[in-house]
Amino acid sequence: MKKRTVLVIPLNDPEAIMIYEIAKGLGIQIIRSPQPHGADLDKEIDLVPLVKACGWERVVIVEMPGLKTEAKLRKLGVEVVIVDHHHYTGIERAHDKKGKSLPSSLEQFLKLFRVTDAKLSKLGYDPRIVLGIGVMDRGFVWALQKDGFDEKEIAAVIALQRELLKSHWMLKDEDR
């Protein structure tokens, strides 16, 4: 399914960078958006023609709402999978159909692509700390504490966040 699937993602925070790095390690095809926080799929002008030209059958969109573009992709017969956990003006993506809060986008990505702890370890990551990146995005340090992360693990999550930002030249902006 990887060859028929493309991941669309803006590298605008540690969680997105973590998803990108894992996807890259797994050989998933990726379209990187240069958009910052607040990325909008409808601003990806060349996306629909690119998906059509490449013949992708499934487009996994990470935290980039864009109802018009999503509709255009579906009209092509493409399966559109949304990986998100935020609420946007006029678009609810923070809860499932029963009203339950969704897990972080990283947690959704790991489940969708069946990324096991063994696969994460093979890619060189500590699975617990990777999970912490998603938990941190979902609810900051308080969510980590609630989910049973100890002080050493929290420090490792924060260190990995900083390393991810540094690896994509975003640390200066994050510090500010």
Coordinates of C-alpha atoms in Angstrom, one line a residue:
M1 CA 0.0 0.0 0.0
K2 CA 3.0 2.3 0.5
K3 CA 3.5 2.8 -3.2
R4 CA -0.1 3.8 -3.8
T5 CA 0.0 6.2 -0.8
V6 CA 1.4 9.6 -0.3
L7 CA 1.7 11.6 2.9
V8 CA 1.2 15.3 2.8
I9 CA 2.7 17.1 5.7
P10 CA 3.9 20.6 6.7
L11 CA 7.1 20.4 8.8
N12 CA 6.0 23.1 11.2
D13 CA 6.5 21.6 14.6
P14 CA 8.3 18.7 16.4
E15 CA 5.3 16.3 16.0
A16 CA 5.2 16.9 12.2
I17 CA 8.9 16.5 11.9
M18 CA 8.8 13.2 13.9
I19 CA 6.0 11.9 11.6
Y20 CA 8.1 13.0 8.6
E21 CA 11.3 11.3 9.8
I22 CA 9.5 8.0 10.6
A23 CA 7.6 8.1 7.3
K24 CA 10.9 8.7 5.5
G25 CA 12.5 5.8 7.3
L26 CA 9.6 3.5 6.4
G27 CA 9.9 4.5 2.7
I28 CA 6.5 6.2 2.5
Q29 CA 6.2 8.7 -0.3
I30 CA 5.9 12.2 1.0
I31 CA 4.9 15.7 -0.1
R32 CA 6.4 18.3 2.2
S33 CA 4.6 21.5 2.5
P34 CA 6.6 24.6 3.2
Q35 CA 3.7 26.2 5.1
P36 CA 4.2 27.3 8.7
H37 CA 1.7 26.8 11.6
G38 CA -1.9 27.2 10.3
A39 CA -1.1 25.3 7.1
D40 CA -4.0 25.2 4.7
L41 CA -4.4 22.3 2.2
D42 CA -6.3 24.6 -0.2
K43 CA -3.1 26.7 -0.6
E44 CA -1.3 23.7 -2.0
I45 CA -2.1 24.7 -5.6
D46 CA -0.3 21.9 -7.4
L47 CA -1.4 19.1 -5.1
V48 CA -4.4 17.7 -7.0
P49 CA -2.6 17.6 -10.4
L50 CA 0.4 16.0 -8.8
V51 CA -1.7 13.3 -7.1
K52 CA -3.5 12.6 -10.4
A53 CA -0.2 12.5 -12.4
C54 CA 1.5 10.2 -9.9
G55 CA -1.5 7.9 -9.6
W56 CA -1.6 7.8 -5.9
E57 CA -4.8 6.1 -4.6
R58 CA -4.6 7.2 -1.0
V59 CA -3.6 10.6 0.3
V60 CA -2.8 10.9 4.0
I61 CA -3.0 14.5 5.1
V62 CA -1.4 15.6 8.4
E63 CA -2.8 18.7 10.1
M64 CA -3.7 20.6 6.9
P65 CA -7.4 21.2 6.7
G66 CA -8.7 22.2 3.2
L67 CA -12.2 21.1 2.5
K68 CA -12.1 22.2 -1.2
T69 CA -8.9 20.3 -2.0
E70 CA -10.1 17.3 0.0
A71 CA -13.3 17.3 -2.1
K72 CA -11.3 17.6 -5.4
L73 CA -9.1 14.6 -4.3
R74 CA -12.2 12.5 -3.5
K75 CA -13.7 13.4 -6.8
L76 CA -10.6 11.9 -8.5
G77 CA -11.5 8.7 -6.7
V78 CA -8.7 9.1 -4.2
E79 CA -9.1 7.9 -0.6
V80 CA -8.5 10.9 1.7
V81 CA -7.3 10.0 5.2
I82 CA -7.1 12.8 7.7
V83 CA -4.6 12.7 10.5
D84 CA -5.4 15.5 12.9
H85 CA -6.5 16.3 16.4
H86 CA -7.2 20.0 16.3
H87 CA -10.4 22.1 16.0
Y88 CA -10.3 24.7 13.3
T89 CA -12.9 27.4 12.7
G90 CA -15.7 25.6 11.0
I91 CA -13.9 22.3 10.9
E92 CA -14.0 19.8 13.8
R93 CA -11.0 17.4 13.8
A94 CA -10.4 17.2 17.5
H95 CA -13.0 14.5 18.3
D96 CA -14.3 11.3 16.8
K97 CA -18.0 10.9 15.8
K98 CA -18.9 10.0 19.4
G99 CA -17.3 13.2 20.8
K100 CA -14.2 11.5 22.3
S101 CA -11.0 13.4 22.0
L102 CA -8.7 12.0 19.3
P103 CA -5.1 11.0 20.1
S104 CA -2.3 13.1 18.8
S105 CA -1.5 13.1 15.0
L106 CA 1.7 11.1 15.7
E107 CA -0.3 8.5 17.6
Q108 CA -2.8 8.3 14.7
F109 CA 0.0 8.0 12.2
L110 CA 1.7 5.2 14.1
K111 CA -1.6 3.3 14.2
L112 CA -2.5 4.0 10.6
F113 CA 0.8 2.7 9.3
R114 CA 1.1 -0.1 11.9
V115 CA 4.3 1.3 13.2
T116 CA 5.3 -1.0 16.1
D117 CA 7.8 -0.4 18.8
A118 CA 10.1 -2.9 17.0
K119 CA 9.9 -0.8 13.8
L120 CA 10.7 2.4 15.7
S121 CA 13.6 0.7 17.5
K122 CA 14.9 -0.5 14.1
L123 CA 14.8 3.1 12.9
G124 CA 16.9 4.1 15.8
Y125 CA 14.3 5.6 18.1
D126 CA 13.2 4.9 21.6
P127 CA 9.5 4.1 21.1
R128 CA 8.5 5.5 24.5
I129 CA 10.1 8.9 23.7
V130 CA 8.6 9.0 20.2
L131 CA 5.2 8.5 21.8
G132 CA 6.1 11.3 24.2
I133 CA 6.4 13.7 21.2
G134 CA 2.8 13.0 20.3
V135 CA 1.6 13.2 23.9
M136 CA 3.5 16.5 24.3
D137 CA 1.8 17.9 21.3
R138 CA -1.6 16.8 22.6
G139 CA -1.3 18.3 26.0
F140 CA 2.2 19.6 26.9
V141 CA 4.1 18.4 30.0
W142 CA 0.8 17.9 31.9
A143 CA -0.3 15.2 29.4
L144 CA 3.1 13.5 29.7
Q145 CA 2.7 13.5 33.5
K146 CA -0.8 12.2 33.2
D147 CA 0.3 9.4 30.9
G148 CA 2.9 8.3 33.4
F149 CA 6.1 9.8 32.0
D150 CA 8.7 10.3 34.7
E151 CA 11.1 13.3 34.9
K152 CA 13.9 11.5 33.0
E153 CA 11.5 10.6 30.1
I154 CA 10.0 14.1 30.0
A155 CA 13.6 15.5 29.7
A156 CA 14.3 13.0 26.9
V157 CA 11.1 14.1 25.1
I158 CA 12.0 17.7 25.3
A159 CA 15.5 16.9 24.2
L160 CA 14.2 15.0 21.2
Q161 CA 11.8 17.9 20.3
R162 CA 14.8 20.3 20.3
E163 CA 16.8 17.9 18.2
L164 CA 14.0 17.6 15.6
L165 CA 13.6 21.3 15.4
K166 CA 17.4 21.8 15.1
S167 CA 17.6 19.2 12.4
H168 CA 15.2 21.3 10.3
W169 CA 16.6 24.7 11.2
M170 CA 13.6 25.6 13.3
L171 CA 15.1 25.8 16.8
K172 CA 15.7 29.6 16.7
D173 CA 12.1 30.2 16.0
E174 CA 11.0 27.8 18.7
D175 CA 13.2 29.4 21.3
R176 CA 11.8 32.8 20.4

